[in-house]
Coordinates of C-alpha atoms and ligand atoms in Angstrom, one line a residue:
X948 CA -19.7 -14.3 19.1
X949 CA -17.0 -15.7 21.5
X950 CA -13.6 -14.3 20.7
X951 CA -12.3 -17.9 21.3
X952 CA -14.0 -19.0 17.9
X953 CA -12.0 -16.1 16.2
X954 CA -8.7 -17.1 18.0
X955 CA -9.2 -20.8 16.9
X956 CA -9.8 -19.6 13.4
X957 CA -6.7 -17.5 13.5
X958 CA -4.6 -20.5 14.7
X959 CA -6.0 -22.7 12.0
X960 CA -5.4 -20.2 9.4
X961 CA -1.8 -19.9 10.6
X962 CA -1.3 -23.6 10.5
X963 CA -2.1 -24.1 6.7
X964 CA -0.5 -22.4 3.8
X965 CA -2.7 -23.7 1.0
X966 CA -5.0 -20.9 -0.4
X967 CA -7.8 -23.2 -0.9
X968 CA -7.7 -24.6 2.5
X969 CA -7.5 -21.0 4.0
X970 CA -10.5 -20.1 2.0
X971 CA -12.5 -23.0 3.3
X972 CA -11.6 -22.1 7.0
X973 CA -12.6 -18.6 6.4
X974 CA -15.8 -19.4 4.7
X975 CA -16.7 -21.8 7.4
X976 CA -16.3 -18.8 10.1
X977 CA -18.3 -16.5 7.8
X978 CA -21.3 -19.0 7.6
X979 CA -21.5 -19.2 11.4
X980 CA -21.2 -15.5 12.0
X981 CA -24.5 -13.4 12.5
X982 CA -25.2 -10.7 9.9
X983 CA -24.7 -8.0 12.5
X984 CA -21.2 -9.3 13.4
X985 CA -20.1 -9.9 9.9
X986 CA -18.4 -6.6 9.2
X987 CA -16.6 -6.8 12.5
X988 CA -15.5 -10.3 12.0
X989 CA -14.3 -9.6 8.4
X990 CA -12.4 -6.7 9.7
X991 CA -10.8 -8.5 12.5
X992 CA -9.9 -11.4 10.2
X993 CA -7.8 -8.9 8.3
X994 CA -6.2 -7.7 11.5
X995 CA -7.9 -4.3 11.5
X996 CA -10.9 -2.6 13.1
X997 CA -11.4 0.2 10.6
X998 CA -11.4 0.1 6.8
X999 CA -8.1 1.2 5.4
X1000 CA -9.6 4.4 3.9
X1001 CA -10.5 5.8 7.2
X1002 CA -6.8 6.3 8.0
X1003 CA -7.5 5.5 11.6
X1004 CA -4.6 3.6 13.5
X1005 CA -4.5 2.2 17.0
X1006 CA -1.0 3.8 17.5
X1007 CA 0.3 1.2 20.1
X1008 CA 4.0 0.7 20.0
X1009 CA 6.0 -2.3 21.4
X1010 CA 6.8 -0.5 24.7
X1011 CA 3.4 0.3 25.6
X1012 CA 2.2 -3.2 24.8
X1013 CA 4.9 -4.5 27.2
X1014 CA 3.5 -2.4 29.9
X1015 CA 0.0 -3.5 29.2
X1016 CA 0.8 -7.2 29.4
X1017 CA 2.9 -6.5 32.6
X1018 CA -0.2 -4.6 34.0
X1019 CA -2.6 -7.5 33.2
X1020 CA -0.4 -10.3 34.3
X1021 CA 1.6 -9.0 37.2
X1022 CA 5.0 -9.9 35.4
X1023 CA 7.6 -7.2 35.4
X1024 CA 8.0 -5.3 32.1
X1025 CA 11.5 -6.8 32.0
X1026 CA 10.3 -10.3 32.2
X1027 CA 7.8 -9.6 29.5
X1028 CA 10.6 -8.1 27.4
X1029 CA 12.7 -11.2 28.0
X1030 CA 10.0 -13.4 26.7
X1031 CA 9.7 -11.1 23.8
X1032 CA 13.3 -11.4 23.0
X1033 CA 13.1 -15.3 23.1
X1034 CA 10.3 -15.6 20.7
X1035 CA 10.4 -12.3 18.7
X1036 CA 6.7 -12.2 19.0
X1037 CA 4.9 -10.3 21.6
X1038 CA 1.7 -12.2 21.1
X1039 CA 3.5 -15.4 22.2
X1040 CA 5.1 -13.4 25.1
X1041 CA 1.6 -12.4 26.2
X1042 CA 0.4 -15.9 25.8
X1043 CA 3.1 -17.2 28.0
X1044 CA 2.6 -14.6 30.6
X1045 CA -1.1 -15.3 30.9
X1046 CA -0.5 -19.0 31.2
X1047 CA 1.6 -18.5 34.3
X1048 CA -0.3 -15.4 35.5
X1049 CA 0.6 -14.0 38.8
X1050 CA -2.4 -11.9 39.4
X1051 CA -5.8 -13.3 40.1
X1052 CA -8.2 -10.6 39.1
X1053 CA -12.0 -10.2 39.9
X1054 CA -12.5 -7.9 36.8
X1055 CA -12.6 -10.8 34.3
X1056 CA -15.4 -10.3 31.7
X1057 CA -16.3 -12.7 28.9
X1058 CA -14.2 -11.9 25.9
X1059 CA -16.5 -11.6 22.9
X1060 CA -15.8 -10.2 19.5
X1061 CA -17.9 -7.2 20.3
X1062 CA -15.7 -6.4 23.4
X1063 CA -12.5 -6.7 21.6
X1064 CA -13.7 -4.8 18.6
X1065 CA -15.0 -2.0 20.8
X1066 CA -11.9 -1.7 22.9
X1067 CA -9.7 -1.8 19.9
X1068 CA -11.5 0.9 18.1
X1069 CA -11.6 3.1 21.2
X1070 CA -7.7 3.0 21.2
X1071 CA -7.7 5.0 18.0
X1072 CA -9.7 7.8 19.6
X1073 CA -8.0 8.2 22.9
X1074 CA -6.0 11.4 22.8
X1075 CA -4.6 14.1 25.0
X1076 CA -3.7 14.2 28.6
X1077 CA -3.7 10.8 30.3
X1078 CA -4.1 9.0 27.1
X1079 CA -1.2 6.6 27.7
X1080 CA -3.0 5.4 30.9
X1081 CA -6.4 5.0 29.3
X1082 CA -4.8 3.2 26.4
X1083 CA -3.1 0.9 28.8
X1084 CA -6.3 0.3 30.6
X1085 CA -8.1 -0.6 27.5
X1086 CA -5.6 -3.1 26.5
X1087 CA -5.2 -4.5 29.9
X1088 CA -8.9 -4.9 30.3
X1089 CA -8.9 -7.2 27.3
X1090 CA -5.9 -9.3 28.3
X1091 CA -7.2 -9.8 31.8
X1092 CA -10.1 -11.5 30.3
X1093 CA -8.3 -13.4 27.8
X1094 CA -7.3 -17.0 27.8
X1095 CA -3.7 -17.6 26.7
X1096 CA -4.4 -18.2 23.0
X1097 CA -6.8 -15.3 22.9
X1098 CA -4.1 -12.9 24.3
X1099 CA -1.8 -14.0 21.7
X1100 CA -4.2 -12.7 18.9
X1101 CA -5.4 -9.7 20.8
X1102 CA -1.8 -8.5 21.2
X1103 CA -0.8 -9.2 17.6
X1104 CA -4.0 -7.5 16.2
X1105 CA -3.4 -4.4 18.3
X1106 CA 0.2 -4.2 17.0
X1107 CA -1.0 -4.7 13.4
X1108 CA 1.0 -8.0 13.2
X1109 CA -1.6 -10.6 12.8
X1110 CA 0.0 -12.3 9.8
X1111 CA -2.4 -15.3 9.5
X1112 CA -1.8 -15.0 5.8
X1113 CA -5.4 -14.0 4.7
X1114 CA -4.9 -11.9 1.5
X1115 CA -7.6 -10.1 -0.3
X1116 CA -8.2 -12.9 -2.9
X1117 CA -8.8 -15.3 0.0
X1118 CA -11.4 -13.0 1.6
X1119 CA -13.1 -12.5 -1.8
X1120 CA -13.4 -16.3 -2.3
X1121 CA -14.6 -17.1 1.0
X1122 CA -17.4 -14.5 0.7
X1123 CA -18.3 -16.3 -2.5
X1124 CA -18.3 -19.7 -1.0
X1125 CA -20.0 -18.7 2.2
X1126 CA -23.0 -16.8 0.6
X1127 CA -23.3 -17.1 -3.0
X1128 CA -22.0 -20.4 -4.4
X1129 CA -24.4 -23.3 -4.6
X1130 CA -23.6 -26.9 -5.3
X1131 CA -23.8 -27.8 -8.9
X1132 CA -23.0 -24.3 -10.2
X1133 CA -20.6 -24.3 -13.1
X1134 CA -17.1 -22.7 -13.2
X1135 CA -18.4 -19.8 -15.3
X1136 CA -21.2 -19.2 -12.8
X1137 CA -18.8 -19.1 -10.1
X1138 CA -16.4 -16.7 -11.9
X1139 CA -19.5 -14.4 -12.3
X1140 CA -20.0 -14.5 -8.5
X1141 CA -16.4 -13.7 -7.9
X1142 CA -16.7 -10.7 -10.2
X1143 CA -19.8 -9.4 -8.4
X1144 CA -17.8 -9.6 -5.0
X1145 CA -14.9 -7.9 -6.8
X1146 CA -17.0 -5.2 -8.2
X1147 CA -18.6 -4.4 -4.8
X1148 CA -15.3 -4.4 -3.1
X1149 CA -13.8 -1.9 -5.7
X1150 CA -16.6 0.4 -5.0
X1151 CA -17.1 0.0 -1.3
X1152 CA -13.4 -0.7 -0.3
X1153 CA -14.5 -2.6 2.8
X1154 CA -14.8 -6.4 2.8
X1155 CA -16.8 -6.1 6.0
X1156 CA -19.5 -4.3 4.2
X1157 CA -19.2 -6.5 1.1
X1158 CA -19.8 -9.7 3.1
X1159 CA -22.9 -8.3 4.8
X1160 CA -24.3 -7.3 1.5
X1161 CA -23.5 -10.7 0.0
X1162 CA -25.2 -12.5 2.9
X1163 CA -28.3 -10.2 3.0
X1164 CA -28.9 -9.2 -0.7
X1165 CA -26.9 -11.7 -2.7
X1166 CA -25.3 -11.3 -6.0
X1167 CA -27.7 -8.7 -7.2
X1168 CA -27.2 -6.6 -4.2
X1169 CA -23.4 -6.7 -4.9
X1170 CA -23.9 -5.5 -8.5
X1171 CA -26.0 -2.7 -7.4
X1172 CA -23.7 -1.2 -4.8
X1173 CA -23.6 2.5 -5.0
X1174 CA -20.7 4.8 -5.1
X1175 CA -20.5 6.7 -1.8
X1176 CA -18.9 10.0 -2.1
X1177 CA -16.3 10.6 0.7
X1178 CA -15.0 7.0 0.3
X1179 CA -12.3 6.1 -2.1
X1180 CA -13.0 3.6 -5.0
X1181 CA -10.3 1.4 -6.1
X1182 CA -8.3 2.5 -9.3
X1183 CA -7.3 1.2 -12.7
X1184 CA -3.5 0.6 -13.4
X1185 CA -1.2 -0.1 -16.2
X1186 CA 0.7 -2.8 -17.7
X1187 CA 4.2 -2.6 -19.0
X1188 CA 4.1 -2.5 -22.8
X1189 CA 6.6 -4.1 -25.0
X1190 CA 7.2 -1.2 -27.3
X1191 CA 5.5 1.7 -28.8
X1192 CA 5.5 -0.1 -32.3
X1193 CA 4.0 -3.3 -30.7
X1194 CA 1.1 -1.3 -29.1
X1195 CA 0.2 0.5 -32.2
X1196 CA 0.4 -2.7 -34.3
X1197 CA -2.0 -4.4 -31.8
X1198 CA -4.5 -1.6 -31.2
X1199 CA -4.0 1.1 -34.0
X1200 CA -4.9 4.4 -33.1
X1201 CA -4.2 4.9 -29.4
X1202 CA -4.1 7.8 -26.9
X1203 CA -0.5 8.6 -25.7
X1204 CA -0.3 10.5 -22.5
X1205 CA 2.6 11.7 -20.3
X1206 CA 3.2 9.5 -17.5
X1207 CA 3.8 12.3 -14.8
X1208 CA 6.1 11.8 -11.9
X1209 CA 3.7 12.7 -9.2
X1210 CA 1.1 11.2 -7.1
X1211 CA -2.2 10.0 -8.3
X1212 CA -5.2 11.7 -6.6
X1213 CA -8.7 10.8 -6.8
X1214 CA -10.8 13.9 -6.4
X1215 CA -14.4 13.6 -5.4
X1216 CA -16.8 16.4 -5.3
X1217 CA -20.3 16.8 -4.0
X1218 CA -21.5 20.4 -4.1
X1219 CA -19.0 22.3 -2.1
X1220 CA -17.5 19.4 -0.4
X1221 CA -14.3 17.7 -1.8
X1222 CA -12.3 14.8 -0.9
X1223 CA -9.0 13.7 -2.1
X1224 CA -7.5 10.2 -1.9
X1225 CA -4.3 8.5 -2.8
X1226 CA -4.0 5.5 -4.9
X1227 CA -3.6 3.5 -1.7
X1228 CA -7.0 4.9 -0.3
X1229 CA -5.3 7.4 2.0
X1230 CA -7.5 10.7 2.6
X1231 CA -5.3 13.6 1.8
X1232 CA -7.9 16.2 1.7
X1233 CA -6.3 18.2 4.5
X1234 CA -2.9 18.0 3.0
X1235 CA -3.9 19.7 -0.3
X1236 CA -6.1 22.7 0.5
X1237 CA -5.3 24.4 -2.8
X1238 CA -6.3 21.3 -4.7
X1239 CA -9.6 21.3 -2.9
X1240 CA -10.2 24.9 -4.1
X1241 CA -9.1 24.0 -7.7
X1242 CA -11.8 21.2 -7.6
X1243 CA -14.4 23.6 -6.3
X1244 CA -13.6 26.0 -9.0
X1245 CA -12.5 24.0 -11.8
X1246 CA -15.0 20.9 -11.8
X1247 CA -18.3 22.0 -13.5
X1248 CA -20.4 19.3 -11.9
X1249 CA -22.3 19.0 -8.7
X1250 CA -21.2 15.4 -8.1
X1251 CA -18.1 13.7 -9.8
X1252 CA -15.1 11.5 -9.3
X1253 CA -12.1 12.5 -11.5
X1254 CA -8.6 11.2 -11.4
X1255 CA -5.2 12.8 -12.1
X1256 CA -1.7 13.1 -11.2
X1257 CA -0.6 15.8 -8.9
X1258 CA 2.9 17.2 -9.7
X1259 CA 5.2 19.2 -7.5
X1260 CA 6.3 22.4 -9.0
X1261 CA 9.4 24.6 -8.3
X1262 CA 7.8 27.8 -7.1
X1263 CA 10.5 29.9 -8.5
X1264 CA 10.9 28.4 -12.0
X1265 CA 7.6 26.8 -12.5
X1266 CA 9.3 23.6 -13.7
X1267 CA 8.4 20.2 -12.4
X1268 CA 10.1 18.5 -9.4
X1269 CA 10.4 14.8 -8.7
X1270 CA 7.9 12.7 -6.7
X1271 CA 10.3 12.6 -3.8
X1272 CA 9.7 16.4 -3.2
X1273 CA 5.9 16.0 -3.5
X1274 CA 5.9 13.1 -1.2
X1275 CA 6.9 15.5 1.7
X1276 CA 3.3 16.9 1.4
X1277 CA 1.5 13.6 1.4
X1278 CA 1.8 12.6 5.1
X1279 CA 2.3 16.2 6.3
X1280 CA 0.1 17.1 9.3
X1281 CA 1.2 20.6 10.3
X1282 CA 2.4 23.8 8.6
X1283 CA 0.2 22.8 5.7
X1284 CA -0.1 26.4 4.3
X1285 CA 3.6 26.8 4.5
X1286 CA 4.0 23.7 2.4
X1287 CA 1.5 24.8 -0.1
X1288 CA 3.7 27.9 -0.7
X1289 CA 7.1 26.0 -0.7
X1290 CA 5.9 23.0 -2.8
X1291 CA 3.0 24.1 -5.0
X1292 CA 1.3 21.5 -7.1
X1293 CA -0.1 21.2 -10.5
X1294 CA -3.0 18.8 -11.3
X1295 CA -3.2 16.8 -14.6
X1296 CA -6.4 15.0 -14.8
X1297 CA -6.8 11.9 -16.9
X1298 CA -9.9 10.3 -16.2
X1299 CA -13.5 10.5 -14.8
X1300 CA -15.4 7.6 -13.4
X1301 CA -18.6 9.1 -11.8
X1302 CA -20.7 12.0 -12.9
X1303 CA -24.0 13.2 -11.4
X1304 CA -25.0 9.9 -9.8
X1305 CA -24.0 7.7 -12.7
X1306 CA -20.9 5.5 -12.8
X1307 CA -18.8 5.9 -16.2
X1308 CA -16.8 2.6 -15.8
X1309 CA -18.4 1.0 -18.9
X1310 CA -17.9 3.9 -21.2
X1311 CA -14.9 3.7 -23.6
X1312 CA -11.8 5.7 -22.5
X1313 CA -12.3 8.1 -25.5
X1314 CA -15.8 9.0 -24.2
X1315 CA -14.7 9.4 -20.7
X1316 CA -12.0 11.8 -21.8
X1317 CA -14.5 13.9 -23.7
X1318 CA -16.8 14.1 -20.7
X1319 CA -13.8 15.0 -18.6
X1320 CA -12.8 17.8 -21.2
X1321 CA -16.4 19.2 -20.8
X1322 CA -16.5 19.3 -17.2
X1323 CA -13.0 20.7 -16.4
X1324 CA -12.5 24.4 -16.4
X1325 CA -8.8 24.9 -16.9
X1326 CA -6.9 27.0 -14.2
X1327 CA -3.7 27.8 -16.2
X1328 CA -0.6 26.2 -14.6
X1329 CA -2.6 24.6 -11.8
X1330 CA -5.5 22.5 -13.0
X1331 CA -5.9 20.9 -16.3
X1332 CA -5.8 17.8 -18.4
X1333 CA -3.1 15.4 -18.9
X1334 CA -1.1 16.0 -22.1
X1335 CA -2.5 13.7 -24.7
X1336 CA -1.8 12.7 -28.3
X1337 CA -4.2 10.5 -30.4
X1338 CA -2.6 8.8 -33.2
X1339 CA -1.5 5.6 -34.9
X1340 CA 1.9 7.1 -36.1
X1341 CA 4.8 5.4 -34.3
X1342 CA 7.2 8.2 -35.0
X1343 CA 4.8 10.7 -33.6
X1344 CA 4.4 8.8 -30.4
X1345 CA 8.3 8.3 -30.1
X1346 CA 8.7 12.0 -30.4
X1347 CA 5.9 12.5 -27.8
X1348 CA 7.8 10.1 -25.5
X1349 CA 11.1 11.9 -25.8
X1350 CA 9.3 15.2 -25.0
X1351 CA 7.9 13.5 -21.9
X1352 CA 11.3 12.5 -20.8
X1353 CA 12.7 15.8 -21.7
X1354 CA 10.0 17.5 -19.5
X1355 CA 11.4 15.3 -16.6
X1356 CA 8.5 12.9 -16.5
X1357 CA 8.6 9.2 -16.1
X1358 CA 7.6 8.1 -19.6
X1359 CA 4.2 7.8 -21.3
X1360 CA 1.0 5.8 -21.1
X1361 CA -0.6 4.3 -24.2
X1362 CA -4.3 4.0 -23.7
X1363 CA -6.7 1.9 -25.7
X1364 CA -9.4 4.2 -26.9
X1365 CA -12.2 1.7 -26.4
X1366 CA -11.1 0.3 -23.2
X1367 CA -13.5 0.4 -20.2
X1368 CA -12.3 1.5 -16.8
X1369 CA -11.2 -1.8 -15.3
X1370 CA -10.0 -1.9 -11.6
X1371 CA -6.6 -3.0 -11.0
X1372 CA -3.9 -4.1 -13.7
X1373 CA -5.2 -5.6 -16.8
X1374 CA -4.1 -6.3 -20.2
X1375 CA -5.4 -4.1 -23.1
X1376 CA -6.3 -1.0 -21.2
X1377 CA -3.4 1.2 -20.2
X1378 CA 0.1 0.4 -21.0
X1379 CA 3.2 2.2 -19.9
X1380 CA 6.4 3.0 -21.7
X1381 CA 9.3 3.8 -19.4
X1382 CA 13.2 3.8 -19.8
X1383 CA 14.5 0.4 -18.8
X1384 CA 16.8 0.6 -15.8
X1385 CA 19.9 -1.3 -15.7
X1386 CA 20.6 -3.3 -12.6
X1387 CA 23.4 -2.6 -10.3
X1388 CA 25.8 -4.9 -8.5
X1389 CA 26.0 -3.5 -4.9
X1390 CA 27.6 -4.7 -1.7
X1391 CA 25.6 -5.4 1.4
X1392 CA 27.2 -3.3 4.4
X1393 CA 24.4 -3.5 7.0
X1394 CA 21.2 -5.0 7.7
X1395 CA 18.1 -5.2 10.0
X1396 CA 16.5 -8.2 11.7
X1397 CA 12.9 -8.8 10.8
X1398 CA 10.0 -8.5 13.2
X1399 CA 7.3 -11.0 14.2
X1400 CA 7.3 -14.2 12.3
X1401 CA 10.3 -12.9 10.5
X1402 CA 12.4 -12.3 13.6
X1403 CA 14.5 -15.3 12.8
X1404 CA 15.8 -13.7 9.5
X1405 CA 17.7 -10.7 8.5
X1406 CA 15.2 -9.1 6.2
X1407 CA 16.4 -5.6 5.1
X1408 CA 19.8 -4.9 3.7
X1409 CA 21.9 -1.7 3.3
X1410 CA 23.3 -1.5 -0.2
X1411 CA 26.5 0.3 -1.1
X1412 CA 28.4 1.2 -4.2
X1413 CA 32.3 1.4 -4.3
X1414 CA 34.4 4.4 -4.3
X1415 CA 37.5 3.2 -6.2
X1416 CA 39.4 6.2 -5.1
X1417 CA 39.2 5.5 -1.4
X1418 CA 38.1 1.9 -1.4
X1419 CA 35.2 2.8 0.7
X1420 CA 31.7 1.5 0.3
X1421 CA 29.0 4.3 0.1
X1422 CA 25.5 3.3 1.1
X1423 CA 22.9 4.1 -1.6
X1424 CA 19.8 2.4 -0.5
X1425 CA 18.0 0.0 1.7
X1426 CA 16.3 -3.1 0.2
X1427 CA 13.9 -5.5 1.7
X1428 CA 11.9 -6.8 -1.3
X1429 CA 12.2 -9.4 -3.9
X1430 CA 13.4 -12.3 -1.8
X1431 CA 11.6 -15.5 -1.3
X1432 CA 11.2 -17.0 2.2
X1433 CA 14.1 -19.5 1.4
X1434 CA 16.1 -16.6 0.2
X1435 CA 15.7 -14.8 3.4
X1436 CA 16.8 -17.9 5.1
X1437 CA 20.0 -18.3 3.1
X1438 CA 20.8 -14.8 3.1
X1439 CA 20.5 -14.7 6.8
X1440 CA 23.0 -17.7 7.1
X1441 CA 25.3 -16.0 4.6
X1442 CA 25.4 -12.7 6.6
X1443 CA 25.4 -13.9 10.1
X1444 CA 29.1 -14.8 10.2
X1445 CA 29.9 -11.4 8.7
X1446 CA 28.2 -9.4 11.5
X1447 CA 30.7 -7.0 13.0
X1448 CA 28.5 -4.7 15.2
X1449 CA 24.9 -5.1 16.5
X1450 CA 22.7 -2.3 17.8
X1451 CA 19.2 -3.4 18.6
X1452 CA 18.0 -4.9 15.4
X1453 CA 20.5 -3.3 13.3
X1454 CA 23.7 -4.8 12.3
X1455 CA 26.9 -3.9 10.4
X1456 CA 28.3 -6.4 8.3
X1457 CA 31.7 -7.0 6.6
X1458 CA 31.4 -5.7 2.9
X1459 CA 31.6 -9.2 1.2
X1460 CA 28.4 -10.1 -0.4
X1461 CA 27.6 -8.6 -3.7
X1462 CA 23.9 -8.7 -5.0
X1463 CA 22.2 -7.7 -8.2
X1464 CA 19.5 -5.1 -7.6
X1465 CA 16.8 -3.8 -9.8
X1466 CA 15.2 -0.5 -9.0
X1467 CA 12.7 2.0 -10.4
X1468 CA 14.9 4.9 -10.5
X1469 CA 17.9 6.7 -8.9
X1470 CA 17.3 9.8 -7.0
X1471 CA 19.7 12.4 -5.3
X1472 CA 19.6 11.9 -1.5
X1473 CA 21.3 13.5 1.3
X1474 CA 20.4 10.6 3.5
X1475 CA 22.9 8.2 2.1
X1476 CA 26.7 8.8 2.0
X1477 CA 26.9 8.2 -1.7
X1478 CA 24.5 11.1 -2.2
X1479 CA 22.1 8.8 -4.1
X1480 CA 19.3 6.7 -3.2
X1481 CA 17.6 3.8 -5.2
X1482 CA 13.9 4.1 -5.5
X1483 CA 12.1 0.7 -4.8
X1484 CA 15.3 -1.5 -4.9
X1485 CA 14.6 -5.2 -5.6
X1486 CA 16.7 -8.4 -5.0
X1487 CA 17.6 -10.2 -8.2
X1488 CA 20.3 -12.6 -7.2
X1489 CA 23.6 -13.0 -5.2
X1490 CA 26.6 -12.6 -7.4
X1491 CA 28.6 -15.2 -5.7
X1492 CA 31.1 -14.8 -8.6
X1493 CA 31.8 -11.2 -7.6
X1494 CA 33.7 -9.8 -4.8
X1495 CA 33.2 -6.4 -3.2
X1496 CA 36.0 -5.0 -5.4
X1497 CA 33.9 -5.9 -8.5
X1498 CA 30.9 -4.0 -7.2
X1499 CA 29.6 -1.0 -9.3
X1500 CA 31.3 2.3 -8.5
X1501 CA 29.8 5.6 -7.4
X1502 CA 30.6 6.9 -10.8
X1503 CA 28.5 4.2 -12.4
X1504 CA 25.5 5.2 -10.2
X1505 CA 26.1 8.7 -11.1
X1506 CA 26.2 7.9 -14.8
X1507 CA 22.9 6.1 -14.5
X1508 CA 21.3 8.8 -12.6
X1509 CA 22.2 11.3 -15.2
X1510 CA 21.1 8.9 -18.1
X1511 CA 17.6 8.8 -16.8
X1512 CA 17.4 12.3 -18.2
X1513 CA 14.5 13.1 -16.0
X1514 CA 16.0 14.6 -13.1
X1515 CA 17.4 18.1 -12.4
Ligands
AMP3008 P1 2.7 2.5 -12.2 O1 2.7 2.9 -10.7 O2 4.1 2.4 -12.8 O3 2.0 1.1 -12.4 O4 1.9 3.4 -13.0 C1 0.6 3.8 -12.7 C2 0.5 5.2 -12.0 O5 1.1 6.2 -12.9 C3 -0.9 5.8 -11.7 O6 -1.4 5.2 -10.5 C4 -0.6 7.2 -11.7 O7 -0.3 7.6 -10.5 C5 0.5 7.5 -12.6 N1 0.3 8.2 -13.8 C6 0.9 9.4 -14.3 N2 0.5 9.9 -15.4 C7 -0.6 9.1 -15.7 C8 -1.6 9.1 -16.8 N3 -1.5 10.0 -17.8 N4 -2.5 8.2 -16.7 C9 -2.6 7.3 -15.8 N5 -1.9 7.2 -14.8 C10 -0.9 8.1 -14.6

């Protein structure tokens, strides 16, 4: 397939915002794609060339891209950079450069989907001496052969900034429309087709492959997809519950479990081989060699997939440490053995979804737990089952909840005993009970301009609390979520006149604007002047009625931190 077809589709997708319209455009593209090219096209449409779980990245930074555009077009890097500054989008800068290209080259090839895909994939594998030069050549080779519009999307794809607004739901619906839906089918029939695509995606974790199966084998093929050990499957998540009392009223006897403050890890075992994946499909097998050993010794099955929460443990006292400490291990690439000693972990298993060739999704939770209990050989203090209490006694669950918080955990999960394993969040499966965090009113003291399509806006904000003794504002977090596009726009207009210093994309602003911020929790942090950091801060609203002198104080932050009762 000609890459032009893809570039035209990207442009079309970019130009519409309605979900249905995007789905139609994408379904049309899928219909005219050959079966062999489907996996590639579906990945490219998401702006990637490897499924997420592979962890492979192209690793091309802005500066290298500027060099590559310069090399392919004859423009000086500075000129490319100027064009980049004008538009905030290197894709558009490349397009401009190609339009008025100074170099005529004889090396032009036809730009096909295959050619782009191959060169992009190769970028991820170029390492060692001379790798910069080889990467430059791979990119330049594509740009030399690109028409202006094609260059726009090649560059954006390489930088991981495609942003044509195709979310998973749209890809799923487009696959249904392109290969499964027939005129005259009812809504219910269509819902079943969507369910089948969803199921296959949850197991295969790659829409490229799902599209190919749908096109070749139809809905039956999708329903029969097999678990492939070594590849993560998607996970079940929880909903927030109203109260312990309400859950017990609705469901009667339930299983309460600690909600551990660690990282979810999916452990897959096949003979002696073990793979570990995070909830976001990252392969962390290398980062946790001790857990690999625990799985080898502690899972009495030749093939299985179990899930649990890995918790960091203080090696001296044996007491649990917060997620923040454990997170240092998740992306660690070197000194792994040292980390194993410094931040040991403890695994708390809570589910099993696959055993000896069979999936267990349809079995009720209580049965899955029994199976799990049977196959797990506890390794004291290291590898065991999540603490559980099965009861319909509200008082007993409340006591259990307090125990969990006293044990420095996040709260509890209430799990419906008869619930199947359902991918994603859904009602009536797992419900979480956590302490409600109060919001904070904080002052914006700094900010960062956005990138790509968001370059026109200030999109992240440095939040600070007030020190009433010195009158200083002490940063305690960086927030970039919770705003609508319109809010980014008005926030930018509000902050622009307050900018006092600008360094690259970072600006300092006069402490004037107070916003209400929600967050998951407060942690101690040496990175911020206040000594605290908000975890997952979310914008609620601007408190126009408040001035900086009304903002919450450092003492308030500290009080809230202590009242969480779960940090030491
Ligand atoms: P949340 O991120 O608040 O939606 O909570 C879901 C996460 O809680 C899961 O992905 C797990 O990482 C974590 N978790 C901790 N303890 C448990 C448990 N006993 N059962 C299920 N998930 C748990």
